[in-house]
Amino acid sequence: MLEEALYAAEAVAAQHMYADEGLAALGRELARIRPQLALTVARGSSDHAASYFAYLAMQRLGVPVVSLPMSIVTLHQSPLAVKGQLAVAVSQSGQSPDLVDTMKALSDAGAHTVALVNKPHSPLAEACHWAAPLCAGEEKSVAATKSYITALSAVARLVAHWQNDAGLLAALENLPQRLTEAAAQDWSAAIKVLQPAERIMVVGRGLGFAVALEAALKFKETCAIQAEAFSGAEIKHGPMALIDEGYPLLVFAPRGPEQQGLIALAAEMRGRGAKVLLAAPADVDSRDLTLSVADDEALDPLLAIQSFYLMAARLSEARGLNPDVPRHLSKVTCTR
């Protein structure tokens, strides 16, 4: 897990070389056909990447994005009025039957189907009109790391080309260097706090919520910590009742309009006696963990999860676990 997470910068550079041209062509096609709705189809870490796509597409393009429950198609065979709309599947293996069958059905119903998949020669890629490789290379660790980061990168490339956003495209060219900088951040303070933890709440908002979701999953699968992710806007609608003296929270507060609210939330939770780990850029004095910043703030979540992955791998080992082989889990999950 540690080695693969460290490879993310090289994988993103490979994606720029080998996948960018195809994503540019797809972006131009989407600008031409102008879909009014997008569906995402994914599970696990890939679904968290789809969440990032949803926020980014809605923020920058104004296109509503909905996560499709696959059982609507695979178990209920419900007819979906999706002709002319966009459907994006995200996957590492491209093999799970529910993803493949759902995208086949959406293609048959007239949707413009896209697979962002690490294995381009896969059943999922064959089921879609368009397929773009993530270029992460083989992942041997069960816990996805570099494939998640390259999924976020592919999503950002697609939106940037769709919008013809020169600034975001330029920032993506510099992303490998920024990921290398993020890998050098010292998050050892989090290991000291979390080594004895049995539970944790992970908080984010906006584009950063995709990182909170992914971090919570990694806490569960690699560190055996019961973790839940919440939006900073939702935590006071019930979840805050769980927080008492010593309760650990990891709050991701990257740049953006959501940041000040998350910093204020961290301060409030500290006042309740919680063990708060505030991850924020270097200009935030109250931070506990430092977040690197990208050349476009839309890419800051990729740097945040890069720093987190390295900490999580070391935390797993500090808790006497093997992050590469989480118990009860396998690399390819097949559901229907």
PDB file of C-alpha atoms in Angstrom, residues 38-51 53 65-71 73-74 80 82 86-92 96-107 111 113-116 124 128:
ATOM      1  CA  ALA A  38     -25.135  12.841 -15.605  1.00  0.00           C
ATOM      2  CA  LEU A  39     -25.370   9.524 -13.761  1.00  0.00           C
ATOM      3  CA  THR A  40     -22.454   7.901 -11.929  1.00  0.00           C
ATOM      4  CA  VAL A  41     -22.070   4.153 -11.494  1.00  0.00           C
ATOM      5  CA  ALA A  42     -19.432   2.919  -9.038  1.00  0.00           C
ATOM      6  CA  ARG A  43     -18.750   1.242  -5.702  1.00  0.00           C
ATOM      7  CA  GLY A  44     -16.198   1.620  -2.915  1.00  0.00           C
ATOM      8  CA  SER A  45     -13.279   3.947  -3.541  1.00  0.00           C
ATOM      9  CA  SER A  46     -14.455   4.399  -7.118  1.00  0.00           C
ATOM     10  CA  ASP A  47     -17.774   5.726  -5.821  1.00  0.00           C
ATOM     11  CA  HIS A  48     -15.871   8.283  -3.778  1.00  0.00           C
ATOM     12  CA  ALA A  49     -14.151   9.366  -7.003  1.00  0.00           C
ATOM     13  CA  ALA A  50     -17.618   9.607  -8.561  1.00  0.00           C
ATOM     14  CA  SER A  51     -18.615  11.917  -5.686  1.00  0.00           C
ATOM     15  CA  PHE A  53     -16.900  14.156 -10.231  1.00  0.00           C
ATOM     16  CA  VAL A  65     -25.080  14.602 -11.280  1.00  0.00           C
ATOM     17  CA  VAL A  66     -26.836  11.674  -9.595  1.00  0.00           C
ATOM     18  CA  SER A  67     -25.345   8.472  -8.177  1.00  0.00           C
ATOM     19  CA  LEU A  68     -27.359   5.591  -9.646  1.00  0.00           C
ATOM     20  CA  PRO A  69     -28.276   2.688  -7.323  1.00  0.00           C
ATOM     21  CA  MET A  70     -27.359  -0.229  -9.562  1.00  0.00           C
ATOM     22  CA  SER A  71     -30.029  -2.531  -8.146  1.00  0.00           C
ATOM     23  CA  VAL A  73     -31.244  -1.868 -13.118  1.00  0.00           C
ATOM     24  CA  THR A  74     -29.772  -5.218 -12.089  1.00  0.00           C
ATOM     25  CA  LEU A  80     -34.730   4.646 -17.208  1.00  0.00           C
ATOM     26  CA  VAL A  82     -31.677   8.481 -20.090  1.00  0.00           C
ATOM     27  CA  LEU A  86     -24.290  11.035 -19.691  1.00  0.00           C
ATOM     28  CA  ALA A  87     -23.460   7.954 -17.617  1.00  0.00           C
ATOM     29  CA  VAL A  88     -19.979   7.615 -16.108  1.00  0.00           C
ATOM     30  CA  ALA A  89     -18.690   4.397 -14.563  1.00  0.00           C
ATOM     31  CA  VAL A  90     -15.532   4.402 -12.441  1.00  0.00           C
ATOM     32  CA  SER A  91     -13.730   1.171 -11.652  1.00  0.00           C
ATOM     33  CA  GLN A  92     -10.321  -0.294 -10.930  1.00  0.00           C
ATOM     34  CA  SER A  96     -17.951  -6.444 -11.365  1.00  0.00           C
ATOM     35  CA  PRO A  97     -21.131  -7.773 -13.008  1.00  0.00           C
ATOM     36  CA  ASP A  98     -23.388  -5.078 -11.570  1.00  0.00           C
ATOM     37  CA  LEU A  99     -21.310  -2.275 -13.111  1.00  0.00           C
ATOM     38  CA  VAL A 100     -21.057  -4.053 -16.449  1.00  0.00           C
ATOM     39  CA  ASP A 101     -24.751  -4.963 -16.648  1.00  0.00           C
ATOM     40  CA  THR A 102     -25.838  -1.466 -15.585  1.00  0.00           C
ATOM     41  CA  MET A 103     -23.692   0.264 -18.186  1.00  0.00           C
ATOM     42  CA  LYS A 104     -24.906  -2.136 -20.894  1.00  0.00           C
ATOM     43  CA  ALA A 105     -28.500  -1.286 -19.990  1.00  0.00           C
ATOM     44  CA  LEU A 106     -27.778   2.456 -19.989  1.00  0.00           C
ATOM     45  CA  SER A 107     -26.041   2.178 -23.367  1.00  0.00           C
ATOM     46  CA  ALA A 111     -27.188   7.198 -22.738  1.00  0.00           C
ATOM     47  CA  THR A 113     -21.708   5.853 -21.550  1.00  0.00           C
ATOM     48  CA  VAL A 114     -18.141   6.385 -20.328  1.00  0.00           C
ATOM     49  CA  ALA A 115     -15.839   4.039 -18.410  1.00  0.00           C
ATOM     50  CA  LEU A 116     -12.945   5.452 -16.407  1.00  0.00           C
ATOM     51  CA  LEU A 124     -16.801  -2.643 -18.365  1.00  0.00           C
ATOM     52  CA  CYS A 128     -19.420   1.591 -22.814  1.00  0.00           C
TER      53      CYS A 128
END
